[in-house]
Amino acid sequence: MVELQTRDQALSYLAQMSPTGRFHVQPFKDGWLCTDVLTPEQMASGDATGLAKLVIDSETGVVYVYPSWSETMVADAHTTFKETGVNRAGRQFYPYQWHITINLRYEDDERIEYQMTAESLTDPPEPVDHREEHIPLQSDGLFVQRAAMSHAEWMSRQNQGAWPEVDTTEV
């Protein structure tokens, strides 16, 4: 079990999740409320608008992402979740739940085809999903399929439009 009693322990745990991230952490009844520390340039460019909040559950060590609500609203929503089991807005962010691998199978000017493999990292594991997907996909799919496609599109943007042949990500 993760030890999360002090601010330093919470910051150390966040560093495992995001080694380059900088966070402001504040304790509340059920854990730690975390917000990104932005540079003056990021603040001036409006990056603070819509900035999500993270909550580290001090009992479980699970990190949840919440909308850009006020700190009080996020803390209240998480406390309600802990008391009732009804999670109105938080989504587990860390520890990661899926390891996704994509392999480029086909590419032309009109379509790109990947073989996607998703491995569950949960205990007990979720069913494994092996299937070919076309990018871009316009229909609603499973969370892991959307994450794989989003990652491939992001990698393409990072590589001046070249689609990755093989890559992995965790969500």
JSON list of C-alpha atoms in Angstrom, two decimals:
[
{"chain": "A", "resi": 1, "resn": "MET", "atom": "CA", "xyz": [0.00, 0.00, 0.00]},
{"chain": "A", "resi": 2, "resn": "VAL", "atom": "CA", "xyz": [1.19, 3.50, -0.82]},
{"chain": "A", "resi": 3, "resn": "GLU", "atom": "CA", "xyz": [2.08, 5.74, 2.12]},
{"chain": "A", "resi": 4, "resn": "LEU", "atom": "CA", "xyz": [0.47, 9.15, 1.53]},
{"chain": "A", "resi": 5, "resn": "GLN", "atom": "CA", "xyz": [0.40, 10.90, 4.88]},
{"chain": "A", "resi": 6, "resn": "THR", "atom": "CA", "xyz": [2.63, 13.89, 4.08]},
{"chain": "A", "resi": 7, "resn": "ARG", "atom": "CA", "xyz": [2.90, 16.47, 1.32]},
{"chain": "A", "resi": 8, "resn": "ASP", "atom": "CA", "xyz": [6.34, 15.08, 0.36]},
{"chain": "A", "resi": 9, "resn": "GLN", "atom": "CA", "xyz": [4.92, 11.55, 0.04]},
{"chain": "A", "resi": 10, "resn": "ALA", "atom": "CA", "xyz": [2.11, 12.83, -2.20]},
{"chain": "A", "resi": 11, "resn": "LEU", "atom": "CA", "xyz": [4.57, 14.76, -4.38]},
{"chain": "A", "resi": 12, "resn": "SER", "atom": "CA", "xyz": [6.88, 11.73, -4.61]},
{"chain": "A", "resi": 13, "resn": "TYR", "atom": "CA", "xyz": [3.94, 9.56, -5.70]},
{"chain": "A", "resi": 14, "resn": "LEU", "atom": "CA", "xyz": [2.95, 12.10, -8.38]},
{"chain": "A", "resi": 15, "resn": "ALA", "atom": "CA", "xyz": [6.56, 12.08, -9.63]},
{"chain": "A", "resi": 16, "resn": "GLN", "atom": "CA", "xyz": [6.22, 8.33, -10.35]},
{"chain": "A", "resi": 17, "resn": "MET", "atom": "CA", "xyz": [3.21, 9.13, -12.54]},
{"chain": "A", "resi": 18, "resn": "SER", "atom": "CA", "xyz": [4.63, 12.27, -14.14]},
{"chain": "A", "resi": 19, "resn": "PRO", "atom": "CA", "xyz": [8.40, 12.65, -13.66]},
{"chain": "A", "resi": 20, "resn": "THR", "atom": "CA", "xyz": [8.53, 16.06, -15.36]},
{"chain": "A", "resi": 21, "resn": "GLY", "atom": "CA", "xyz": [5.31, 17.44, -13.87]},
{"chain": "A", "resi": 22, "resn": "ARG", "atom": "CA", "xyz": [5.18, 20.02, -11.10]},
{"chain": "A", "resi": 23, "resn": "PHE", "atom": "CA", "xyz": [2.19, 20.01, -8.78]},
{"chain": "A", "resi": 24, "resn": "HIS", "atom": "CA", "xyz": [0.69, 21.98, -5.94]},
{"chain": "A", "resi": 25, "resn": "VAL", "atom": "CA", "xyz": [-0.85, 19.54, -3.43]},
{"chain": "A", "resi": 26, "resn": "GLN", "atom": "CA", "xyz": [-3.32, 20.32, -0.70]},
{"chain": "A", "resi": 27, "resn": "PRO", "atom": "CA", "xyz": [-4.72, 17.84, 1.83]},
{"chain": "A", "resi": 28, "resn": "PHE", "atom": "CA", "xyz": [-8.43, 17.26, 2.33]},
{"chain": "A", "resi": 29, "resn": "LYS", "atom": "CA", "xyz": [-10.49, 14.67, 4.21]},
{"chain": "A", "resi": 30, "resn": "ASP", "atom": "CA", "xyz": [-9.97, 11.76, 1.80]},
{"chain": "A", "resi": 31, "resn": "GLY", "atom": "CA", "xyz": [-6.66, 12.51, 0.14]},
{"chain": "A", "resi": 32, "resn": "TRP", "atom": "CA", "xyz": [-4.72, 15.13, -1.74]},
{"chain": "A", "resi": 33, "resn": "LEU", "atom": "CA", "xyz": [-6.04, 17.68, -4.20]},
{"chain": "A", "resi": 34, "resn": "CYS", "atom": "CA", "xyz": [-3.44, 18.32, -6.91]},
{"chain": "A", "resi": 35, "resn": "THR", "atom": "CA", "xyz": [-3.11, 21.03, -9.54]},
{"chain": "A", "resi": 36, "resn": "ASP", "atom": "CA", "xyz": [-0.41, 21.58, -12.13]},
{"chain": "A", "resi": 37, "resn": "VAL", "atom": "CA", "xyz": [2.05, 24.37, -11.39]},
{"chain": "A", "resi": 38, "resn": "LEU", "atom": "CA", "xyz": [2.10, 26.49, -14.53]},
{"chain": "A", "resi": 39, "resn": "THR", "atom": "CA", "xyz": [4.86, 28.78, -15.74]},
{"chain": "A", "resi": 40, "resn": "PRO", "atom": "CA", "xyz": [4.11, 32.51, -16.13]},
{"chain": "A", "resi": 41, "resn": "GLU", "atom": "CA", "xyz": [4.09, 31.95, -19.91]},
{"chain": "A", "resi": 42, "resn": "GLN", "atom": "CA", "xyz": [1.49, 29.18, -19.58]},
{"chain": "A", "resi": 43, "resn": "MET", "atom": "CA", "xyz": [-0.63, 31.39, -17.35]},
{"chain": "A", "resi": 44, "resn": "ALA", "atom": "CA", "xyz": [-0.39, 34.31, -19.81]},
{"chain": "A", "resi": 45, "resn": "SER", "atom": "CA", "xyz": [-1.37, 32.10, -22.75]},
{"chain": "A", "resi": 46, "resn": "GLY", "atom": "CA", "xyz": [-4.53, 30.90, -20.99]},
{"chain": "A", "resi": 47, "resn": "ASP", "atom": "CA", "xyz": [-3.41, 27.36, -20.21]},
{"chain": "A", "resi": 48, "resn": "ALA", "atom": "CA", "xyz": [-4.98, 27.65, -16.75]},
{"chain": "A", "resi": 49, "resn": "THR", "atom": "CA", "xyz": [-8.45, 27.83, -18.31]},
{"chain": "A", "resi": 50, "resn": "GLY", "atom": "CA", "xyz": [-10.10, 24.44, -18.11]},
{"chain": "A", "resi": 51, "resn": "LEU", "atom": "CA", "xyz": [-7.21, 22.89, -16.18]},
{"chain": "A", "resi": 52, "resn": "ALA", "atom": "CA", "xyz": [-8.26, 19.55, -14.73]},
{"chain": "A", "resi": 53, "resn": "LYS", "atom": "CA", "xyz": [-7.72, 18.70, -11.07]},
{"chain": "A", "resi": 54, "resn": "LEU", "atom": "CA", "xyz": [-6.23, 15.48, -9.76]},
{"chain": "A", "resi": 55, "resn": "VAL", "atom": "CA", "xyz": [-7.15, 13.74, -6.52]},
{"chain": "A", "resi": 56, "resn": "ILE", "atom": "CA", "xyz": [-4.92, 11.16, -4.87]},
{"chain": "A", "resi": 57, "resn": "ASP", "atom": "CA", "xyz": [-7.08, 8.90, -2.74]},
{"chain": "A", "resi": 58, "resn": "SER", "atom": "CA", "xyz": [-4.99, 8.52, 0.41]},
{"chain": "A", "resi": 59, "resn": "GLU", "atom": "CA", "xyz": [-6.59, 5.16, 1.24]},
{"chain": "A", "resi": 60, "resn": "THR", "atom": "CA", "xyz": [-6.05, 3.42, -2.12]},
{"chain": "A", "resi": 61, "resn": "GLY", "atom": "CA", "xyz": [-3.36, 5.48, -3.88]},
{"chain": "A", "resi": 62, "resn": "VAL", "atom": "CA", "xyz": [-5.57, 5.77, -6.96]},
{"chain": "A", "resi": 63, "resn": "VAL", "atom": "CA", "xyz": [-5.24, 9.10, -8.79]},
{"chain": "A", "resi": 64, "resn": "TYR", "atom": "CA", "xyz": [-8.49, 10.44, -10.24]},
{"chain": "A", "resi": 65, "resn": "VAL", "atom": "CA", "xyz": [-8.84, 13.25, -12.77]},
{"chain": "A", "resi": 66, "resn": "TYR", "atom": "CA", "xyz": [-11.70, 15.71, -12.25]},
{"chain": "A", "resi": 67, "resn": "PRO", "atom": "CA", "xyz": [-13.00, 18.60, -14.38]},
{"chain": "A", "resi": 68, "resn": "SER", "atom": "CA", "xyz": [-11.79, 22.15, -13.92]},
{"chain": "A", "resi": 69, "resn": "TRP", "atom": "CA", "xyz": [-14.11, 22.70, -10.99]},
{"chain": "A", "resi": 70, "resn": "SER", "atom": "CA", "xyz": [-13.20, 24.69, -7.90]},
{"chain": "A", "resi": 71, "resn": "GLU", "atom": "CA", "xyz": [-11.06, 22.87, -5.37]},
{"chain": "A", "resi": 72, "resn": "THR", "atom": "CA", "xyz": [-14.01, 22.74, -2.97]},
{"chain": "A", "resi": 73, "resn": "MET", "atom": "CA", "xyz": [-16.28, 21.14, -5.60]},
{"chain": "A", "resi": 74, "resn": "VAL", "atom": "CA", "xyz": [-13.65, 18.51, -6.46]},
{"chain": "A", "resi": 75, "resn": "ALA", "atom": "CA", "xyz": [-13.00, 17.67, -2.80]},
{"chain": "A", "resi": 76, "resn": "ASP", "atom": "CA", "xyz": [-16.75, 17.45, -2.11]},
{"chain": "A", "resi": 77, "resn": "ALA", "atom": "CA", "xyz": [-17.34, 15.25, -5.17]},
{"chain": "A", "resi": 78, "resn": "HIS", "atom": "CA", "xyz": [-14.57, 12.86, -4.15]},
{"chain": "A", "resi": 79, "resn": "THR", "atom": "CA", "xyz": [-15.76, 12.73, -0.54]},
{"chain": "A", "resi": 80, "resn": "THR", "atom": "CA", "xyz": [-19.28, 11.94, -1.78]},
{"chain": "A", "resi": 81, "resn": "PHE", "atom": "CA", "xyz": [-17.83, 9.21, -4.01]},
{"chain": "A", "resi": 82, "resn": "LYS", "atom": "CA", "xyz": [-16.03, 7.68, -1.02]},
{"chain": "A", "resi": 83, "resn": "GLU", "atom": "CA", "xyz": [-19.17, 7.83, 1.14]},
{"chain": "A", "resi": 84, "resn": "THR", "atom": "CA", "xyz": [-21.74, 6.64, -1.42]},
{"chain": "A", "resi": 85, "resn": "GLY", "atom": "CA", "xyz": [-19.80, 4.78, -4.10]},
{"chain": "A", "resi": 86, "resn": "VAL", "atom": "CA", "xyz": [-21.34, 7.08, -6.72]},
{"chain": "A", "resi": 87, "resn": "ASN", "atom": "CA", "xyz": [-18.58, 8.68, -8.79]},
{"chain": "A", "resi": 88, "resn": "ARG", "atom": "CA", "xyz": [-20.14, 11.65, -10.54]},
{"chain": "A", "resi": 89, "resn": "ALA", "atom": "CA", "xyz": [-17.15, 13.00, -12.41]},
{"chain": "A", "resi": 90, "resn": "GLY", "atom": "CA", "xyz": [-13.80, 11.49, -11.46]},
{"chain": "A", "resi": 91, "resn": "ARG", "atom": "CA", "xyz": [-12.05, 8.99, -13.72]},
{"chain": "A", "resi": 92, "resn": "GLN", "atom": "CA", "xyz": [-9.14, 6.81, -12.67]},
{"chain": "A", "resi": 93, "resn": "PHE", "atom": "CA", "xyz": [-5.97, 8.23, -14.17]},
{"chain": "A", "resi": 94, "resn": "TYR", "atom": "CA", "xyz": [-3.22, 6.31, -12.36]},
{"chain": "A", "resi": 95, "resn": "PRO", "atom": "CA", "xyz": [-2.16, 3.56, -11.79]},
{"chain": "A", "resi": 96, "resn": "TYR", "atom": "CA", "xyz": [-2.59, 2.92, -15.47]},
{"chain": "A", "resi": 97, "resn": "GLN", "atom": "CA", "xyz": [-5.21, 0.34, -16.42]},
{"chain": "A", "resi": 98, "resn": "TRP", "atom": "CA", "xyz": [-4.15, -0.56, -19.98]},
{"chain": "A", "resi": 99, "resn": "HIS", "atom": "CA", "xyz": [-0.93, -1.14, -21.91]},
{"chain": "A", "resi": 100, "resn": "ILE", "atom": "CA", "xyz": [-1.65, -0.51, -25.59]},
{"chain": "A", "resi": 101, "resn": "THR", "atom": "CA", "xyz": [0.54, -1.54, -28.53]},
{"chain": "A", "resi": 102, "resn": "ILE", "atom": "CA", "xyz": [-0.12, -0.45, -32.10]},
{"chain": "A", "resi": 103, "resn": "ASN", "atom": "CA", "xyz": [1.48, -1.93, -35.23]},
{"chain": "A", "resi": 104, "resn": "LEU", "atom": "CA", "xyz": [1.13, -0.23, -38.61]},
{"chain": "A", "resi": 105, "resn": "ARG", "atom": "CA", "xyz": [-0.31, -2.73, -41.12]},
{"chain": "A", "resi": 106, "resn": "TYR", "atom": "CA", "xyz": [-1.26, -0.58, -44.10]},
{"chain": "A", "resi": 107, "resn": "GLU", "atom": "CA", "xyz": [-1.03, 3.05, -45.18]},
{"chain": "A", "resi": 108, "resn": "ASP", "atom": "CA", "xyz": [-2.10, 4.94, -48.29]},
{"chain": "A", "resi": 109, "resn": "ASP", "atom": "CA", "xyz": [-3.40, 8.45, -48.98]},
{"chain": "A", "resi": 110, "resn": "GLU", "atom": "CA", "xyz": [-6.90, 7.60, -47.80]},
{"chain": "A", "resi": 111, "resn": "ARG", "atom": "CA", "xyz": [-6.56, 5.28, -44.85]},
{"chain": "A", "resi": 112, "resn": "ILE", "atom": "CA", "xyz": [-4.23, 3.91, -42.25]},
{"chain": "A", "resi": 113, "resn": "GLU", "atom": "CA", "xyz": [-4.71, 0.50, -40.70]},
{"chain": "A", "resi": 114, "resn": "TYR", "atom": "CA", "xyz": [-3.26, -0.60, -37.36]},
{"chain": "A", "resi": 115, "resn": "GLN", "atom": "CA", "xyz": [-3.30, -3.81, -35.42]},
{"chain": "A", "resi": 116, "resn": "MET", "atom": "CA", "xyz": [-4.00, -2.81, -31.83]},
{"chain": "A", "resi": 117, "resn": "THR", "atom": "CA", "xyz": [-3.30, -4.97, -28.79]},
{"chain": "A", "resi": 118, "resn": "ALA", "atom": "CA", "xyz": [-4.56, -3.88, -25.40]},
{"chain": "A", "resi": 119, "resn": "GLU", "atom": "CA", "xyz": [-3.30, -5.61, -22.27]},
{"chain": "A", "resi": 120, "resn": "SER", "atom": "CA", "xyz": [-5.20, -5.06, -19.05]},
{"chain": "A", "resi": 121, "resn": "LEU", "atom": "CA", "xyz": [-3.05, -3.97, -16.11]},
{"chain": "A", "resi": 122, "resn": "THR", "atom": "CA", "xyz": [-5.86, -4.37, -13.56]},
{"chain": "A", "resi": 123, "resn": "ASP", "atom": "CA", "xyz": [-6.27, -7.17, -11.04]},
{"chain": "A", "resi": 124, "resn": "PRO", "atom": "CA", "xyz": [-8.32, -9.09, -12.00]},
{"chain": "A", "resi": 125, "resn": "PRO", "atom": "CA", "xyz": [-7.57, -8.28, -15.64]},
{"chain": "A", "resi": 126, "resn": "GLU", "atom": "CA", "xyz": [-10.20, -6.95, -18.01]},
{"chain": "A", "resi": 127, "resn": "PRO", "atom": "CA", "xyz": [-10.83, -9.00, -21.18]},
{"chain": "A", "resi": 128, "resn": "VAL", "atom": "CA", "xyz": [-8.04, -8.51, -23.74]},
{"chain": "A", "resi": 129, "resn": "ASP", "atom": "CA", "xyz": [-8.92, -6.82, -27.02]},
{"chain": "A", "resi": 130, "resn": "HIS", "atom": "CA", "xyz": [-7.09, -7.76, -30.28]},
{"chain": "A", "resi": 131, "resn": "ARG", "atom": "CA", "xyz": [-8.45, -6.18, -33.43]},
{"chain": "A", "resi": 132, "resn": "GLU", "atom": "CA", "xyz": [-7.55, -4.13, -36.46]},
{"chain": "A", "resi": 133, "resn": "GLU", "atom": "CA", "xyz": [-8.66, -0.51, -36.46]},
{"chain": "A", "resi": 134, "resn": "HIS", "atom": "CA", "xyz": [-8.70, 2.12, -39.18]},
{"chain": "A", "resi": 135, "resn": "ILE", "atom": "CA", "xyz": [-7.58, 5.66, -38.42]},
{"chain": "A", "resi": 136, "resn": "PRO", "atom": "CA", "xyz": [-9.41, 7.94, -38.27]},
{"chain": "A", "resi": 137, "resn": "LEU", "atom": "CA", "xyz": [-12.35, 6.04, -36.79]},
{"chain": "A", "resi": 138, "resn": "GLN", "atom": "CA", "xyz": [-15.59, 8.02, -36.65]},
{"chain": "A", "resi": 139, "resn": "SER", "atom": "CA", "xyz": [-17.68, 5.64, -34.57]},
{"chain": "A", "resi": 140, "resn": "ASP", "atom": "CA", "xyz": [-17.72, 5.23, -30.82]},
{"chain": "A", "resi": 141, "resn": "GLY", "atom": "CA", "xyz": [-15.41, 2.46, -29.70]},
{"chain": "A", "resi": 142, "resn": "LEU", "atom": "CA", "xyz": [-13.99, 1.19, -26.48]},
{"chain": "A", "resi": 143, "resn": "PHE", "atom": "CA", "xyz": [-11.89, 3.53, -24.37]},
{"chain": "A", "resi": 144, "resn": "VAL", "atom": "CA", "xyz": [-8.70, 1.64, -25.21]},
{"chain": "A", "resi": 145, "resn": "GLN", "atom": "CA", "xyz": [-9.39, 1.82, -28.95]},
{"chain": "A", "resi": 146, "resn": "ARG", "atom": "CA", "xyz": [-9.89, 5.59, -28.79]},
{"chain": "A", "resi": 147, "resn": "ALA", "atom": "CA", "xyz": [-6.73, 5.93, -26.69]},
{"chain": "A", "resi": 148, "resn": "ALA", "atom": "CA", "xyz": [-4.69, 3.89, -29.19]},
{"chain": "A", "resi": 149, "resn": "MET", "atom": "CA", "xyz": [-5.95, 5.93, -32.12]},
{"chain": "A", "resi": 150, "resn": "SER", "atom": "CA", "xyz": [-5.40, 9.20, -30.30]},
{"chain": "A", "resi": 151, "resn": "HIS", "atom": "CA", "xyz": [-1.85, 8.13, -29.45]},
{"chain": "A", "resi": 152, "resn": "ALA", "atom": "CA", "xyz": [-1.10, 7.17, -33.07]},
{"chain": "A", "resi": 153, "resn": "GLU", "atom": "CA", "xyz": [-2.43, 10.52, -34.29]},
{"chain": "A", "resi": 154, "resn": "TRP", "atom": "CA", "xyz": [-0.36, 12.35, -31.66]},
{"chain": "A", "resi": 155, "resn": "MET", "atom": "CA", "xyz": [2.79, 10.43, -32.67]},
{"chain": "A", "resi": 156, "resn": "SER", "atom": "CA", "xyz": [2.13, 11.35, -36.30]},
{"chain": "A", "resi": 157, "resn": "ARG", "atom": "CA", "xyz": [1.98, 15.04, -35.36]},
{"chain": "A", "resi": 158, "resn": "GLN", "atom": "CA", "xyz": [5.25, 14.68, -33.42]},
{"chain": "A", "resi": 159, "resn": "ASN", "atom": "CA", "xyz": [6.94, 13.04, -36.43]},
{"chain": "A", "resi": 160, "resn": "GLN", "atom": "CA", "xyz": [6.03, 15.62, -39.10]},
{"chain": "A", "resi": 161, "resn": "GLY", "atom": "CA", "xyz": [3.12, 13.51, -40.37]},
{"chain": "A", "resi": 162, "resn": "ALA", "atom": "CA", "xyz": [4.86, 10.10, -40.42]},
{"chain": "A", "resi": 163, "resn": "TRP", "atom": "CA", "xyz": [2.66, 7.47, -38.81]},
{"chain": "A", "resi": 164, "resn": "PRO", "atom": "CA", "xyz": [4.39, 5.27, -36.21]},
{"chain": "A", "resi": 165, "resn": "GLU", "atom": "CA", "xyz": [5.10, 1.71, -37.30]},
{"chain": "A", "resi": 166, "resn": "VAL", "atom": "CA", "xyz": [5.06, 0.33, -33.74]},
{"chain": "A", "resi": 167, "resn": "ASP", "atom": "CA", "xyz": [4.49, 2.14, -30.47]},
{"chain": "A", "resi": 168, "resn": "THR", "atom": "CA", "xyz": [3.08, 1.66, -26.99]},
{"chain": "A", "resi": 169, "resn": "THR", "atom": "CA", "xyz": [1.29, 3.81, -24.45]},
{"chain": "A", "resi": 170, "resn": "GLU", "atom": "CA", "xyz": [-0.41, 3.34, -21.12]},
{"chain": "A", "resi": 171, "resn": "VAL", "atom": "CA", "xyz": [-3.73, 4.78, -20.01]}
]
